[in-house]
PDB file of C-alpha atoms and ligand atoms in Angstrom:
ATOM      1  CA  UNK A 874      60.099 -99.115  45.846  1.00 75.00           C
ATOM      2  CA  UNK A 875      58.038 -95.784  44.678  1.00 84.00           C
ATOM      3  CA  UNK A 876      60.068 -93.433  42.625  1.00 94.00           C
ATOM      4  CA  UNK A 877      60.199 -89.915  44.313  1.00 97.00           C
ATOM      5  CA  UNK A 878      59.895 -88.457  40.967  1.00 97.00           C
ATOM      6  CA  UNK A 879      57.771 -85.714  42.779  1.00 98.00           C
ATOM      7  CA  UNK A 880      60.519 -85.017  44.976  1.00 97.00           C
ATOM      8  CA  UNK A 881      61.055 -80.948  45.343  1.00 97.00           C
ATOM      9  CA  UNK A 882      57.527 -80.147  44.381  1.00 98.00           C
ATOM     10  CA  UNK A 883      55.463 -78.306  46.777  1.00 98.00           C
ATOM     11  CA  UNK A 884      51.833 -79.675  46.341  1.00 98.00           C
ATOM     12  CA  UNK A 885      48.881 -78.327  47.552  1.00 98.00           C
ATOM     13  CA  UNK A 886      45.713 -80.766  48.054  1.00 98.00           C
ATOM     14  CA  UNK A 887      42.602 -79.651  49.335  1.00 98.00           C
ATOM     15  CA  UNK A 888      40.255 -82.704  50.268  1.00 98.00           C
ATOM     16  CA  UNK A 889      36.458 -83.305  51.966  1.00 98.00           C
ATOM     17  CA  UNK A 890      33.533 -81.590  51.722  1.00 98.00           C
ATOM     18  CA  UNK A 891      32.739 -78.330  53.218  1.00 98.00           C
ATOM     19  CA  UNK A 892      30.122 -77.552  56.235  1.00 98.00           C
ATOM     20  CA  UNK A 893      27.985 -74.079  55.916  1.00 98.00           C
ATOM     21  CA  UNK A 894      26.651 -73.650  59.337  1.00 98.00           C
ATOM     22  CA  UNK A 895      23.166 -72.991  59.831  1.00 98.00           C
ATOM     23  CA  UNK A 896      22.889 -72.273  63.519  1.00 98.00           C
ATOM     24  CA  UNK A 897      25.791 -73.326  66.695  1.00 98.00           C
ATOM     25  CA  UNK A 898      24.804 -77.356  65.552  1.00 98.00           C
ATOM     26  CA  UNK A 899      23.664 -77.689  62.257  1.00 98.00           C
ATOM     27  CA  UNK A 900      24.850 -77.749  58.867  1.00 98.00           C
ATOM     28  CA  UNK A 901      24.313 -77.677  55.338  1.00 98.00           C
ATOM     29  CA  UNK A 902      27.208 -80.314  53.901  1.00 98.00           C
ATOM     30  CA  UNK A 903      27.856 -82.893  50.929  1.00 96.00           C
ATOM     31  CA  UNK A 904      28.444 -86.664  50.786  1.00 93.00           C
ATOM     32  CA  UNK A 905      32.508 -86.146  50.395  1.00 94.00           C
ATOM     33  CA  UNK A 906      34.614 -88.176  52.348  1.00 95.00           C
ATOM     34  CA  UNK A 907      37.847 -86.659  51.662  1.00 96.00           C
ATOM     35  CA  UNK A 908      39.147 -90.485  50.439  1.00 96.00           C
ATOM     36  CA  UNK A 909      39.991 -89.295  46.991  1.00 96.00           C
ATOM     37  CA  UNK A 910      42.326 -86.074  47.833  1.00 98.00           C
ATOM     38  CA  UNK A 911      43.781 -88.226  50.866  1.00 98.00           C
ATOM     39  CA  UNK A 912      45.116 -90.750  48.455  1.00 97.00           C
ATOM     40  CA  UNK A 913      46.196 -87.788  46.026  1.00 98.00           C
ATOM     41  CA  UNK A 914      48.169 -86.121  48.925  1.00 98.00           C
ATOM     42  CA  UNK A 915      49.831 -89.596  50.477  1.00 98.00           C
ATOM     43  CA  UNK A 916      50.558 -91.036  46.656  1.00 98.00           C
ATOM     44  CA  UNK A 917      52.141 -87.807  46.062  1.00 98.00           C
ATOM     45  CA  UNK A 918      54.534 -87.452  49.708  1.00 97.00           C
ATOM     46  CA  UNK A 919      55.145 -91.126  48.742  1.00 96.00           C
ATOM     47  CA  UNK A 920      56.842 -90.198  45.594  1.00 97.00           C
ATOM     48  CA  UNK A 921      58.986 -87.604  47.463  1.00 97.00           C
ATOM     49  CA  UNK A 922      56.587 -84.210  47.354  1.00 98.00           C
ATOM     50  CA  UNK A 923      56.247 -82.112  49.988  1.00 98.00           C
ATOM     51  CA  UNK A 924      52.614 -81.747  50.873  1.00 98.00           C
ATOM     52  CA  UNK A 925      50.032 -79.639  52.704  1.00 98.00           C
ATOM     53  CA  UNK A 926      46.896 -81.521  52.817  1.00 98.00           C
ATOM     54  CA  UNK A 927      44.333 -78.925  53.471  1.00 98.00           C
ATOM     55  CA  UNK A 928      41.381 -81.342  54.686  1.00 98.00           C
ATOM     56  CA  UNK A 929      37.323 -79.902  55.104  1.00 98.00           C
ATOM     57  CA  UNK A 930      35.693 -82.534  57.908  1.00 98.00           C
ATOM     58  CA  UNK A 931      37.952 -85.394  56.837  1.00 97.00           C
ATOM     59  CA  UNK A 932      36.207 -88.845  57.546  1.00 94.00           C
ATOM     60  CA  UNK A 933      39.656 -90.309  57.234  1.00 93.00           C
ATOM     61  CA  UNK A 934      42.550 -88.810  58.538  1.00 93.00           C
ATOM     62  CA  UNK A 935      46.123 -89.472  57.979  1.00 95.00           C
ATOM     63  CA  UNK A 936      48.763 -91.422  60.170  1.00 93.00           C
ATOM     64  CA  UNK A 937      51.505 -88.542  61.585  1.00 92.00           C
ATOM     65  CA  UNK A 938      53.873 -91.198  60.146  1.00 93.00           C
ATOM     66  CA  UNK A 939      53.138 -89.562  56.838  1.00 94.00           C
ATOM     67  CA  UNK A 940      54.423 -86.278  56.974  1.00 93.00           C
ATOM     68  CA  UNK A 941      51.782 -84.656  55.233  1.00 97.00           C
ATOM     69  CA  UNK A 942      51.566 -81.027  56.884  1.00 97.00           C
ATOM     70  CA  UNK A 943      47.276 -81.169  57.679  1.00 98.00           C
ATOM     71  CA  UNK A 944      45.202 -77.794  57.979  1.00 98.00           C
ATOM     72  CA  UNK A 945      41.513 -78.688  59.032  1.00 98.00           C
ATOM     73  CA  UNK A 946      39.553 -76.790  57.856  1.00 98.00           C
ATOM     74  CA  UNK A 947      34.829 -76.921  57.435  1.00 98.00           C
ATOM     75  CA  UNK A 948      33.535 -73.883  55.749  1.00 98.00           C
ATOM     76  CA  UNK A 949      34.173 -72.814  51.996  1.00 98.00           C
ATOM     77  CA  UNK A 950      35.409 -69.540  53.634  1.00 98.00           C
ATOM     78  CA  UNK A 951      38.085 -70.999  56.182  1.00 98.00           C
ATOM     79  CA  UNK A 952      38.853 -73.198  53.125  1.00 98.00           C
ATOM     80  CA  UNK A 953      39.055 -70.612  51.115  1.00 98.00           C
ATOM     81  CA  UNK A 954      41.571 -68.871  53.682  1.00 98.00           C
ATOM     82  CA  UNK A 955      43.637 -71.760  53.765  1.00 98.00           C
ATOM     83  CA  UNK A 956      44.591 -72.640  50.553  1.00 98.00           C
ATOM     84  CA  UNK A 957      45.113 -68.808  49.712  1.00 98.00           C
ATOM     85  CA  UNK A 958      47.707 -68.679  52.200  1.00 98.00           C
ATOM     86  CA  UNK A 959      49.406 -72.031  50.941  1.00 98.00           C
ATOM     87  CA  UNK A 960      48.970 -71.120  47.295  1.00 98.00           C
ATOM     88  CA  UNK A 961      51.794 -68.997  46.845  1.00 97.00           C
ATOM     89  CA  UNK A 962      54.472 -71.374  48.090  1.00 97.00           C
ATOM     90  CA  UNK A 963      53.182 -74.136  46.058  1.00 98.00           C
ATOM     91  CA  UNK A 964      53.689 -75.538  42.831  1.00 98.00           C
ATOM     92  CA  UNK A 965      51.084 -77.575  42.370  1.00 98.00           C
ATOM     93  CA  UNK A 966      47.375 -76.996  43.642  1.00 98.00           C
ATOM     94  CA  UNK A 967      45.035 -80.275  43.162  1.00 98.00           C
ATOM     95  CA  UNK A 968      41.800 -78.523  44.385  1.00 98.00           C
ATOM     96  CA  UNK A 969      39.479 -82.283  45.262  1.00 98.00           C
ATOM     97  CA  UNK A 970      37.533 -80.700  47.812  1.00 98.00           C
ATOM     98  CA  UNK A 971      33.809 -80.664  47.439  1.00 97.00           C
ATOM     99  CA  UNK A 972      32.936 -76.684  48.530  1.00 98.00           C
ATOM    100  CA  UNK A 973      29.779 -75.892  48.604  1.00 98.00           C
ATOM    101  CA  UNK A 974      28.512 -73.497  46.270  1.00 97.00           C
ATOM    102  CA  UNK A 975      26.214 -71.684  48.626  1.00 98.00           C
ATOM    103  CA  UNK A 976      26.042 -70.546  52.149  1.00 98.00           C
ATOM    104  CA  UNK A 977      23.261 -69.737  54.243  1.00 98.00           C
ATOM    105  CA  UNK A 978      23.498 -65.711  54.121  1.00 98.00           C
ATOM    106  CA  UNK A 979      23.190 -65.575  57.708  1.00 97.00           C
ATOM    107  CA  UNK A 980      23.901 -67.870  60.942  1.00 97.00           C
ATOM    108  CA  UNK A 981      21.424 -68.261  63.713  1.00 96.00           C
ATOM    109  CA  UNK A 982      23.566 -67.901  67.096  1.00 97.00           C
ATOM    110  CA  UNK A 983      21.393 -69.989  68.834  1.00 97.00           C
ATOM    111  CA  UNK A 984      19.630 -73.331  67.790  1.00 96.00           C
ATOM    112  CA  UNK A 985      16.809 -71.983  65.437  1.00 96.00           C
ATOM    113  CA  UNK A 986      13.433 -73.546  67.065  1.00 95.00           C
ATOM    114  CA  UNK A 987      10.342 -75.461  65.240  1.00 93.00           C
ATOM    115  CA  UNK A 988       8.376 -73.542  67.857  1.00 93.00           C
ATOM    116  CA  UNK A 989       9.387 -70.156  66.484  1.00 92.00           C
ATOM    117  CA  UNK A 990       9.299 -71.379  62.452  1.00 92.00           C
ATOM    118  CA  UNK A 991       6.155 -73.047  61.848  1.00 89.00           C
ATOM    119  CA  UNK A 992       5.198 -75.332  59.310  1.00 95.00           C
ATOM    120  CA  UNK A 993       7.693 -74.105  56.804  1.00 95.00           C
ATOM    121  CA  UNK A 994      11.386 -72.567  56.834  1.00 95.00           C
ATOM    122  CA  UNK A 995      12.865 -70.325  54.156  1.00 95.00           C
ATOM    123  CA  UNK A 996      16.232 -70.248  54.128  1.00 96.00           C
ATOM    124  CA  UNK A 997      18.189 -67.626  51.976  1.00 98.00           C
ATOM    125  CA  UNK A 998      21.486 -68.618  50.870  1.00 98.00           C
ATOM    126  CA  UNK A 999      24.389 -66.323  49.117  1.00 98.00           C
ATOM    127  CA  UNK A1000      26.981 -67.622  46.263  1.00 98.00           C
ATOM    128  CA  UNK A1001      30.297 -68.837  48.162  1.00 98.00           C
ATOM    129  CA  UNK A1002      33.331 -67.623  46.223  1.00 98.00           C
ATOM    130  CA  UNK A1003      35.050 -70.112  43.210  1.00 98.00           C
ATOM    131  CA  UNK A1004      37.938 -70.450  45.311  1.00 98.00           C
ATOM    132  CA  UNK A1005      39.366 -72.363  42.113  1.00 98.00           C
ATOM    133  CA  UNK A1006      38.754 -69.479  39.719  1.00 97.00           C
ATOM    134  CA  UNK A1007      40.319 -67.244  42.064  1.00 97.00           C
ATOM    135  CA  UNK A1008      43.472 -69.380  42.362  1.00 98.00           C
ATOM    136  CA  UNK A1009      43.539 -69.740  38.393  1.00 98.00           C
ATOM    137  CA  UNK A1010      43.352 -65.708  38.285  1.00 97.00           C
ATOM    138  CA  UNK A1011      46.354 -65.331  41.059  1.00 96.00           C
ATOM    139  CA  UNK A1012      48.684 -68.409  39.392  1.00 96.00           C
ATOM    140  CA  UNK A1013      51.974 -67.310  39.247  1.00 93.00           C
ATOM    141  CA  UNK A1014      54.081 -68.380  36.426  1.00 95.00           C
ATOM    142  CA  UNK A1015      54.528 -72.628  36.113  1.00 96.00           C
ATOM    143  CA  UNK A1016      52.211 -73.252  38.539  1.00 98.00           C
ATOM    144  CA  UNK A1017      49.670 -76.152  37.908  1.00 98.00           C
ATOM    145  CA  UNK A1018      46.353 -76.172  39.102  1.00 98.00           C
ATOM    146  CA  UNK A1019      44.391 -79.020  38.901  1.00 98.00           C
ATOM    147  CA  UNK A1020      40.437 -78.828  39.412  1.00 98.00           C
ATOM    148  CA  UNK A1021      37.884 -81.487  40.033  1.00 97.00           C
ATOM    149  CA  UNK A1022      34.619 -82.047  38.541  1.00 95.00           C
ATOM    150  CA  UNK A1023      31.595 -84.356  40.198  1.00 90.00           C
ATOM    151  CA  UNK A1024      28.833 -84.525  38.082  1.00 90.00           C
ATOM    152  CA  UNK A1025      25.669 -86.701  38.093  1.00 89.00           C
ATOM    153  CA  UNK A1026      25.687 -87.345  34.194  1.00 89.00           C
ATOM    154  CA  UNK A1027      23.573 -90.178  32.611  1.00 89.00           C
ATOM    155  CA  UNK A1028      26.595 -91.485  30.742  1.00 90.00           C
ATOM    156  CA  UNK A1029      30.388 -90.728  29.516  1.00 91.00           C
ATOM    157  CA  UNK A1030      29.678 -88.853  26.837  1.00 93.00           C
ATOM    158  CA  UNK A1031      27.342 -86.822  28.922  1.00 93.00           C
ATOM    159  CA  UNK A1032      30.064 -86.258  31.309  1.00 93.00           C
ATOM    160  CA  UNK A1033      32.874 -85.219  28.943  1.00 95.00           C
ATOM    161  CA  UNK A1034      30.584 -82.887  27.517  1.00 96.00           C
ATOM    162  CA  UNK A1035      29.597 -81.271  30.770  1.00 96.00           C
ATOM    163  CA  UNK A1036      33.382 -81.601  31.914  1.00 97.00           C
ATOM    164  CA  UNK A1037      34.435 -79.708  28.945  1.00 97.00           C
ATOM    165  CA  UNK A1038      32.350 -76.700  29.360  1.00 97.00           C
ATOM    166  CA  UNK A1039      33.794 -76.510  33.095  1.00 96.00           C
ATOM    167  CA  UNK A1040      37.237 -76.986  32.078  1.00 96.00           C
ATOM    168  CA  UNK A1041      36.633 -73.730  29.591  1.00 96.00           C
ATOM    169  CA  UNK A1042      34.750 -71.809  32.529  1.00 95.00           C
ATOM    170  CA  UNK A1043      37.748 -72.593  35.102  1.00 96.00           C
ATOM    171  CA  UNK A1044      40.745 -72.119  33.498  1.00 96.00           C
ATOM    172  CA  UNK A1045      42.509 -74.991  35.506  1.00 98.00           C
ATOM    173  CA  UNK A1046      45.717 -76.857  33.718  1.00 98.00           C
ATOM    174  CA  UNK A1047      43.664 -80.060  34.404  1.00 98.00           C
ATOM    175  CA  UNK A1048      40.082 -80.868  35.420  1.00 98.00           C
ATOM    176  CA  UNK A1049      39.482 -84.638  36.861  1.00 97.00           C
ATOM    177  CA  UNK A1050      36.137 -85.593  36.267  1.00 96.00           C
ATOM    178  CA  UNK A1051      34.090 -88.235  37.723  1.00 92.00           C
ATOM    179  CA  UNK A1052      30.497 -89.438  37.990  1.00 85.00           C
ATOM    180  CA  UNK A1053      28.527 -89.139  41.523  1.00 82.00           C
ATOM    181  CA  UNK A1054      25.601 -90.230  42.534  1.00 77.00           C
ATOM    182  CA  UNK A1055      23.678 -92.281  45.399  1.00 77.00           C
ATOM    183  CA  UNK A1056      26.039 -95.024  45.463  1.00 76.00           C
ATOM    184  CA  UNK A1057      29.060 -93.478  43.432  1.00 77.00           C
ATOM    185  CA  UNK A1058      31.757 -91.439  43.768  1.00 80.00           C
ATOM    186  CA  UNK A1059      31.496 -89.915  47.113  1.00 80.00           C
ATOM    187  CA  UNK A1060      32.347 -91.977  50.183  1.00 77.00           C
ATOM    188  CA  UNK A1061      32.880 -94.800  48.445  1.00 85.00           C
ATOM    189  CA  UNK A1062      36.341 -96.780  48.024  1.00 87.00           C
ATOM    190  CA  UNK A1063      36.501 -96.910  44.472  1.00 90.00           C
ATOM    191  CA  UNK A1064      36.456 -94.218  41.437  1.00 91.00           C
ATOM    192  CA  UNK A1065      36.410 -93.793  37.941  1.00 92.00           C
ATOM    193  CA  UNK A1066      37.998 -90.300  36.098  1.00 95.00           C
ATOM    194  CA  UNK A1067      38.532 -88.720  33.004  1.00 96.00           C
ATOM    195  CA  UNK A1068      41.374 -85.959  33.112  1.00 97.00           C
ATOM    196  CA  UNK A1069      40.873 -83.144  31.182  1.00 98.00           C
ATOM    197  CA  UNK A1070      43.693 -80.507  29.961  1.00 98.00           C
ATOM    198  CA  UNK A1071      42.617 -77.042  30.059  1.00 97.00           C
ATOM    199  CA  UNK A1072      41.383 -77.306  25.980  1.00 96.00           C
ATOM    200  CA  UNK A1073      39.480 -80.324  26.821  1.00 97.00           C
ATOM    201  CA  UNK A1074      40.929 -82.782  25.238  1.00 97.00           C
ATOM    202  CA  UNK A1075      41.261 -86.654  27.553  1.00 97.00           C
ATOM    203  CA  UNK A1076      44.383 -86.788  29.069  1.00 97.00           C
ATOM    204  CA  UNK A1077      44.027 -89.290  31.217  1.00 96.00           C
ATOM    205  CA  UNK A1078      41.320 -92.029  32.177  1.00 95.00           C
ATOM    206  CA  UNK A1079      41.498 -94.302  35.104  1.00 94.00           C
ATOM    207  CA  UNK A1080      39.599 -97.033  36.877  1.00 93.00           C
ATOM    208  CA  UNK A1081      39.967 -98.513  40.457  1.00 94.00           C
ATOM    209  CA  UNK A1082      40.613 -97.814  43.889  1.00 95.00           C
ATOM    210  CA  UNK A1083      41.243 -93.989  45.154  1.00 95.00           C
ATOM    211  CA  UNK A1084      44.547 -94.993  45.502  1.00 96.00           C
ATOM    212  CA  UNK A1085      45.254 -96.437  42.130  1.00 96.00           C
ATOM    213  CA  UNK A1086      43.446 -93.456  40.025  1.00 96.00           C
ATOM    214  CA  UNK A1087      45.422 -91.264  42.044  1.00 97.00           C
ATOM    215  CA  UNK A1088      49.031 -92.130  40.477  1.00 97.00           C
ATOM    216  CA  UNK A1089      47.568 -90.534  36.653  1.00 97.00           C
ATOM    217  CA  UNK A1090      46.966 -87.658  38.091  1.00 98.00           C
ATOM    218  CA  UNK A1091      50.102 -87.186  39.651  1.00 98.00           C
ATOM    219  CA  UNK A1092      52.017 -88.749  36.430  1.00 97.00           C
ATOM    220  CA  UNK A1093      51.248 -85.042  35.149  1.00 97.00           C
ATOM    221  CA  UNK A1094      52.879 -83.664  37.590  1.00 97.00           C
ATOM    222  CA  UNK A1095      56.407 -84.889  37.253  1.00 93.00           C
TER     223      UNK A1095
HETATM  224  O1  LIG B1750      31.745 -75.750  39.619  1.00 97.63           O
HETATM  225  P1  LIG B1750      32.041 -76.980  40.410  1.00 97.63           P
HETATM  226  O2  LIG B1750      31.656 -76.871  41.848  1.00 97.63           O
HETATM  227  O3  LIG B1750      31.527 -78.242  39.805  1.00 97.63           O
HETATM  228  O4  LIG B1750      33.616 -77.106  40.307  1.00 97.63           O
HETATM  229  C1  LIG B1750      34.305 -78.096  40.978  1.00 97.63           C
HETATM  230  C2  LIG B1750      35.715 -77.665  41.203  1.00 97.63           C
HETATM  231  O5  LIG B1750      35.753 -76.323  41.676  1.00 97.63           O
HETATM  232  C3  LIG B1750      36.396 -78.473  42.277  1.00 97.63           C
HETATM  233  O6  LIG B1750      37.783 -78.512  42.007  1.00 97.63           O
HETATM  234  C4  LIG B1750      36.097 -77.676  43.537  1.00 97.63           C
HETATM  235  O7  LIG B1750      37.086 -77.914  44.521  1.00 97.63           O
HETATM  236  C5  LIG B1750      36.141 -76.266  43.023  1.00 97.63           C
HETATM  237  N1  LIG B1750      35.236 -75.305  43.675  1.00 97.63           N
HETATM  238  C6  LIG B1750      35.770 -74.188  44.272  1.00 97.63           C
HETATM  239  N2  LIG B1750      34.957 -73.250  44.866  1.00 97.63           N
HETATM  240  C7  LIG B1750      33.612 -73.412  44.849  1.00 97.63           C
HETATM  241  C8  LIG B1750      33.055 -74.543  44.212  1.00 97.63           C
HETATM  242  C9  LIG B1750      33.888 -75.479  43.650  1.00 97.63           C
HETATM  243  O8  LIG B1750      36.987 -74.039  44.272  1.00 97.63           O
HETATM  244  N3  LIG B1750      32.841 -72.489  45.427  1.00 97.63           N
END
């Protein structure tokens, strides 16, 4: 039996990747799956939280036997939307998404045509909003926000280093790191993380499937 020592907390997981539209069918998107904040949110209802799994172009979606509450959301902006409406009814925010920095600063309204382009095609994108930075700023008093942190470092040390300059930038209680690249990380079944507290220092440290990494995270929860 799973202990429901998350029972009465109000969590808040944002998973996937976000989806900038270019024109009515394409996209500029990431290699997320949504895997790891899916396990997050279901380990979490599991041990007895109520949560609102706000999911961007989930590859896997979860059974309505769960009882996770699901927003869909695919741009940073609708994203963004989401989890400021959830935010302030929630006492826990675990922000695993994988939002896309930039968006294309406008959106063709119909399909833009090779005919029309030419050899090349410039595209001008605009800075999307830190929607974690701007949760950190609106926190309201006890509530933990947890941030995640994908990086393509060359090693461990190389990723605690770059982890602790972005937990000092975000301001998050907790920052999750973990290494991506071709064949890690994204998409993939398995993960490895380091958890950061907001001074930097190793909290945590986990090997294994989504699911398994997923209960240290929540231990700091309780
Ligand atoms: O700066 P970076 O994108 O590496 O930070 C990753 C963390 O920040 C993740 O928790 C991600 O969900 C969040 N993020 C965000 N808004 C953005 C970019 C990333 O909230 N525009």
């Amino acid at each position: 039996v799973t202990v429901k020592d998350l029972a009465g907390k109000r969590i808040v997981v944002t998973a996937g990747g976000t989806r900038e539209a270019l024109d009515p069918v394409r996209f500029i998107g990431n290699r997320s799956s949504g895997k790891q904040g899916l396990a997050i949110a279901l380990a979490a209802a599991a041990r007895g939280a109520d949560v609102t799994l706000i999911g961007a172009n989930l590859e896997v979606r979860p059974a309505a036997s769960t009882g996770l509450h699901v927003v869909d959301v695919s741009s940073t902006l609708e994203l963004e939307a989401a989890v400021t409406a959830a935010a302030p009814g929630a006492d826990v925010v675990v922000m695993a998404a994988a939002v896309a920095d930039y968006r294309p600063e406008t959106v063709a309204q119909s399909k833009i045509k090779k005919e029309t382009q030419g050899d090349t095609l410039q595209l001008t994108l605009v800075k999307n909003p830190d929607i974690l930075r701007g949760l950190v700023e609106s926190r309201r008093e006890g509530q933990i926000i947890v941030g995640f942190a994908a990086e393509t470092a060359e090693d461990r040390e190389a990723l605690v280093e770059l982890g602790r300059a972005k937990a000092a930038r975000k301001g998050a209680d907790y920052l999750v790191l973990n290494r991506v690249g071709w064949t890690e990380g994204f998409a993939t079944d398995g993960n490895a993380i380091i958890i950061l507290d907001a001074a930097g220092v190793i909290v945590g440290e986990a090997a294994g499937s989504k699911t398994s990494v997923a209960a240290p995270i929540l231990d700091l929860l309780t």
